[in-house]
CSV table of C-alpha atoms in Angstrom, one decimal:
chain,number,residue,atom,x,y,z
Z,1,GLU,CA,125.5,-123.3,21.9
Z,2,ALA,CA,128.2,-124.5,23.9
Z,3,ASP,CA,128.0,-127.9,25.0
Z,4,ILE,CA,128.8,-127.6,28.9
Z,5,TYR,CA,126.4,-128.7,31.2
Z,6,GLN,CA,125.8,-128.3,35.0
Z,7,THR,CA,123.9,-130.2,37.3
Z,8,PRO,CA,122.1,-129.5,39.6
Z,9,ARG,CA,120.5,-126.5,38.6
Z,10,TYR,CA,119.1,-125.3,41.9
Z,11,LEU,CA,119.9,-127.0,45.1
Z,12,VAL,CA,118.6,-126.1,48.5
Z,13,ILE,CA,120.3,-128.1,51.3
Z,14,GLY,CA,121.1,-127.8,55.0
Z,15,THR,CA,124.0,-126.7,57.0
Z,16,GLY,CA,126.6,-129.5,57.2
Z,17,LYS,CA,126.1,-131.4,54.1
Z,18,LYS,CA,128.4,-132.3,51.3
Z,19,ILE,CA,127.6,-131.4,48.2
Z,20,THR,CA,129.0,-131.9,44.9
Z,21,LEU,CA,128.3,-129.9,41.9
Z,22,GLU,CA,128.7,-131.4,38.5
Z,23,CYS,CA,130.2,-129.7,35.4
Z,24,SER,CA,131.0,-131.6,31.9
Z,25,GLN,CA,131.9,-130.4,28.7
Z,26,THR,CA,132.1,-132.2,25.1
Z,27,MET,CA,134.1,-129.8,23.5
Z,28,GLY,CA,137.5,-131.2,24.5
Z,29,HIS,CA,138.6,-128.1,26.0
Z,30,ASP,CA,141.9,-128.1,28.3
Z,31,LYS,CA,141.1,-125.5,30.5
Z,32,MET,CA,138.2,-125.3,32.6
Z,33,TYR,CA,136.9,-122.8,35.2
Z,34,TRP,CA,134.8,-122.3,38.5
Z,35,TYR,CA,133.1,-118.9,39.2
Z,36,GLN,CA,131.0,-117.6,42.1
Z,37,GLN,CA,128.7,-115.0,41.5
Z,38,ASP,CA,126.6,-113.1,43.9
Z,39,PRO,CA,123.2,-111.2,42.6
Z,40,GLY,CA,124.2,-108.0,40.8
Z,41,MET,CA,128.0,-108.7,41.8
Z,42,GLU,CA,131.1,-109.5,39.4
Z,43,LEU,CA,132.2,-113.0,38.7
Z,44,HIS,CA,134.9,-114.1,41.0
Z,45,LEU,CA,137.3,-117.3,40.0
Z,46,ILE,CA,137.8,-119.9,42.6
Z,47,HIS,CA,139.1,-122.9,40.9
Z,48,TYR,CA,141.2,-123.5,37.8
Z,49,SER,CA,142.4,-126.2,35.7
Z,50,TYR,CA,144.8,-126.5,32.9
Z,51,GLY,CA,144.2,-129.8,32.1
Z,52,VAL,CA,143.9,-133.4,33.4
Z,53,ASN,CA,145.3,-133.6,37.3
Z,54,SER,CA,146.2,-130.0,37.2
Z,55,THR,CA,143.9,-127.8,39.3
Z,56,GLU,CA,144.7,-124.7,41.2
Z,57,LYS,CA,142.8,-122.3,43.7
Z,58,GLY,CA,141.8,-118.8,42.2
Z,59,ASP,CA,141.2,-115.6,43.4
Z,60,LEU,CA,138.1,-115.8,46.0
Z,61,SER,CA,138.9,-118.0,49.2
Z,62,SER,CA,136.9,-121.2,48.9
Z,63,GLU,CA,136.5,-123.9,51.1
Z,64,SER,CA,135.7,-126.3,48.2
Z,65,THR,CA,137.8,-128.4,46.4
Z,66,VAL,CA,137.8,-129.7,42.8
Z,67,SER,CA,139.2,-132.6,40.8
Z,68,ARG,CA,140.1,-133.0,37.0
Z,69,ILE,CA,140.3,-136.8,36.3
Z,70,ARG,CA,138.7,-136.8,33.0
Z,71,THR,CA,139.3,-133.8,30.5
Z,72,GLU,CA,135.5,-133.3,30.1
Z,73,HIS,CA,134.7,-133.4,33.9
Z,74,PHE,CA,135.4,-130.9,36.8
Z,75,PRO,CA,133.3,-131.3,39.9
Z,76,LEU,CA,133.4,-129.0,42.7
Z,77,THR,CA,132.8,-130.4,46.0
Z,78,LEU,CA,131.8,-128.9,49.4
Z,79,GLU,CA,132.4,-130.9,52.5
Z,80,SER,CA,130.2,-129.2,54.8
Z,81,ALA,CA,128.1,-126.6,53.5
Z,82,ARG,CA,127.3,-123.4,55.2
Z,83,PRO,CA,125.0,-120.6,54.6
Z,84,SER,CA,127.9,-118.2,53.8
Z,85,HIS,CA,128.4,-120.7,50.4
Z,86,THR,CA,124.8,-119.4,49.2
Z,87,SER,CA,125.8,-118.4,45.6
Z,88,GLN,CA,125.4,-119.1,42.1
Z,89,TYR,CA,128.5,-121.3,40.8
Z,90,LEU,CA,129.1,-121.3,37.0
Z,91,CYS,CA,131.4,-123.5,35.3
Z,92,ALA,CA,133.2,-122.5,32.0
Z,93,SER,CA,135.6,-124.1,29.8
Z,94,SER,CA,138.0,-122.5,27.0
Z,95,ARG,CA,140.3,-124.1,24.4
Z,96,GLY,CA,143.2,-122.3,26.3
Z,97,THR,CA,144.8,-120.8,22.9
Z,98,SER,CA,146.3,-117.5,23.3
Z,99,GLY,CA,144.5,-114.4,21.4
Z,100,SER,CA,141.0,-114.1,20.6
Z,101,TYR,CA,140.3,-117.7,20.2
Z,102,ASN,CA,140.7,-118.1,24.1
Z,103,GLU,CA,136.8,-117.4,24.7
Z,104,GLN,CA,135.0,-119.0,27.9
Z,105,PHE,CA,131.7,-120.9,27.3
Z,106,PHE,CA,129.7,-120.9,30.4
Z,107,GLY,CA,127.4,-123.4,31.7
Z,108,PRO,CA,124.1,-122.6,32.9
Z,109,GLY,CA,125.0,-122.5,36.3
Z,110,THR,CA,123.9,-124.0,39.9
Z,111,ARG,CA,122.0,-121.8,42.2
Z,112,LEU,CA,122.9,-123.2,45.8
Z,113,THR,CA,121.0,-122.1,48.8
Z,114,VAL,CA,122.1,-123.6,52.3
Z,115,LEU,CA,120.0,-123.1,55.1
R,1,ARG,CA,143.2,-100.2,41.0
R,2,LYS,CA,140.8,-102.7,39.6
R,3,GLU,CA,142.0,-104.7,36.7
R,4,VAL,CA,139.1,-104.1,34.5
R,5,GLU,CA,136.8,-101.3,35.4
R,6,GLN,CA,133.4,-100.5,33.8
R,7,ASP,CA,130.8,-98.0,34.3
R,8,PRO,CA,127.8,-99.7,36.3
R,9,GLY,CA,125.4,-97.6,34.8
R,10,PRO,CA,122.4,-97.8,34.2
R,11,PHE,CA,122.2,-96.5,30.9
R,12,ASN,CA,118.8,-96.2,30.2
R,13,VAL,CA,118.2,-96.0,26.0
R,14,PRO,CA,115.3,-95.6,24.0
R,15,GLU,CA,114.4,-98.0,21.5
R,16,GLY,CA,116.3,-97.5,18.2
R,17,ALA,CA,118.9,-95.4,19.7
R,18,THR,CA,122.6,-95.8,20.0
R,19,VAL,CA,124.6,-96.2,23.1
R,20,ALA,CA,128.4,-96.9,23.7
R,21,PHE,CA,130.2,-97.5,26.7
R,22,ASN,CA,133.7,-98.4,27.5
R,23,CYS,CA,135.8,-100.6,29.7
R,24,THR,CA,139.3,-99.5,30.8
R,25,TYR,CA,141.8,-102.4,31.7
R,26,SER,CA,145.4,-102.0,33.5
R,27,ASN,CA,147.3,-104.8,32.2
R,28,SER,CA,149.4,-103.6,28.9
R,29,ALA,CA,150.4,-106.8,28.1
R,30,SER,CA,146.7,-108.1,27.7
R,31,GLN,CA,146.2,-109.8,24.5
R,32,SER,CA,142.6,-111.1,24.4
R,33,PHE,CA,139.6,-109.0,25.0
R,34,PHE,CA,135.8,-109.8,24.9
R,35,TRP,CA,132.4,-108.7,25.6
R,36,TYR,CA,130.0,-111.0,27.1
R,37,ARG,CA,126.2,-110.3,27.8
R,38,GLN,CA,124.7,-111.6,30.9
R,39,ASP,CA,120.8,-111.5,31.5
R,40,CYS,CA,119.7,-111.6,34.8
R,41,ARG,CA,120.3,-114.6,37.0
R,42,LYS,CA,121.7,-116.4,33.7
R,43,GLU,CA,125.2,-117.4,32.7
R,44,PRO,CA,127.3,-114.9,30.5
R,45,LYS,CA,127.2,-115.6,26.7
R,46,LEU,CA,130.1,-114.3,24.4
R,47,LEU,CA,128.8,-111.4,22.6
R,48,MET,CA,131.9,-110.8,20.4
R,49,SER,CA,135.8,-111.0,20.5
R,50,VAL,CA,137.5,-107.9,20.0
R,51,TYR,CA,140.3,-107.8,17.7
R,52,SER,CA,142.7,-105.2,17.3
R,53,SER,CA,141.5,-103.4,14.2
R,54,GLY,CA,138.0,-103.1,15.8
R,55,ASN,CA,135.3,-105.3,14.6
R,56,GLU,CA,131.5,-105.1,13.8
R,57,ASP,CA,128.7,-108.0,14.0
R,58,GLY,CA,125.3,-106.7,13.2
R,59,ARG,CA,124.2,-103.7,15.4
R,60,PHE,CA,127.5,-104.4,17.5
R,61,THR,CA,130.8,-102.6,16.7
R,62,ALA,CA,133.8,-103.4,19.2
R,63,GLN,CA,136.8,-101.3,19.4
R,64,LEU,CA,140.3,-101.5,21.2
R,65,ASN,CA,142.4,-98.6,21.9
R,66,ARG,CA,145.8,-100.2,23.3
R,67,ALA,CA,147.5,-96.9,23.8
R,68,SER,CA,144.9,-95.5,26.3
R,69,GLN,CA,144.1,-99.2,27.5
R,70,TYR,CA,140.1,-99.5,26.9
R,71,ILE,CA,138.0,-101.2,24.7
R,72,SER,CA,134.6,-99.9,23.8
R,73,LEU,CA,131.2,-101.5,22.7
R,74,LEU,CA,128.7,-99.6,20.4
R,75,ILE,CA,125.1,-100.7,20.0
R,76,ARG,CA,123.1,-99.1,17.1
R,77,ASP,CA,119.4,-99.2,16.4
R,78,SER,CA,119.0,-100.6,20.3
R,79,LYS,CA,116.3,-103.2,20.6
R,80,LEU,CA,114.3,-104.1,24.2
R,81,SER,CA,116.1,-107.7,24.0
R,82,ASP,CA,119.4,-106.0,24.3
R,83,SER,CA,118.3,-105.0,27.7
R,84,ALA,CA,121.0,-106.6,29.9
R,85,THR,CA,124.3,-106.5,31.8
R,86,TYR,CA,127.5,-106.2,29.3
R,87,LEU,CA,130.9,-107.6,30.8
R,88,CYS,CA,134.1,-106.7,29.7
R,89,VAL,CA,136.5,-109.6,29.9
R,90,VAL,CA,140.4,-109.3,29.6
R,91,ASN,CA,142.9,-112.0,30.0
R,92,ARG,CA,145.1,-111.7,33.5
R,93,ALA,CA,148.5,-110.2,34.0
R,94,ASP,CA,149.4,-113.4,36.1
R,95,SER,CA,148.2,-115.9,33.6
R,96,TRP,CA,146.8,-115.6,30.2
R,97,GLY,CA,144.7,-118.6,30.6
R,98,LYS,CA,142.7,-116.6,33.2
R,99,PHE,CA,140.6,-113.8,32.9
R,100,GLN,CA,139.4,-110.8,35.0
R,101,PHE,CA,135.8,-109.7,34.3
R,102,GLY,CA,134.5,-106.6,35.0
R,103,ALA,CA,131.4,-106.0,37.2
R,104,GLY,CA,129.4,-105.2,34.2
R,105,THR,CA,127.7,-102.3,32.4
R,106,GLN,CA,123.6,-102.4,32.8
R,107,VAL,CA,121.8,-101.4,29.6
R,108,VAL,CA,118.0,-100.8,29.7
R,109,VAL,CA,116.3,-100.2,26.5
R,110,THR,CA,113.0,-98.6,26.9
R,111,PRO,CA,109.8,-98.7,24.4
């Protein structure tokens, strides 16, 4: 089992609230990722980190921001939640080596509903 | 053209039968290939990496065809528990540290 954790697992919140989705991994992986996935749809990369203090936006335009102050921790923040942010948010990490040992491990996800 | 394309299915498979499906990718320089399994409303879980020479893990066999730029997954002796969506994952053209996910192939194993 992968050692990557996300909290909360479920969150229902009102429009305009600030929220932070937590993601932590204990595998010492350099690379971490945030994906957004709507039901029945594919995963879309919204944020990526190469390592501490290094982050970049992914493909899907997102109003969220991330930080990477420690290797193990990669929180995602929404300053003002809107109903369009309702989705599942999946955090992942990988060793970051090339080839077949580059697999990603996923956390259980946070299912966010904004009313 | 999408970087990674999969037949969405569903593939309806009788229990005990064999099912196989492919995934095509557009980046000829891709080096990392994986099959993930995703159950409804759960996170993706690594099923197997795909090696150049092909590889097998129990009832699952993965193949890579670089010339035609596709990978395949074959499931033998299907079990009811194999019902899931199978995601093809390939490292991206713009960064080997990033990955492109296919939309998934749904497999439904019936009694």
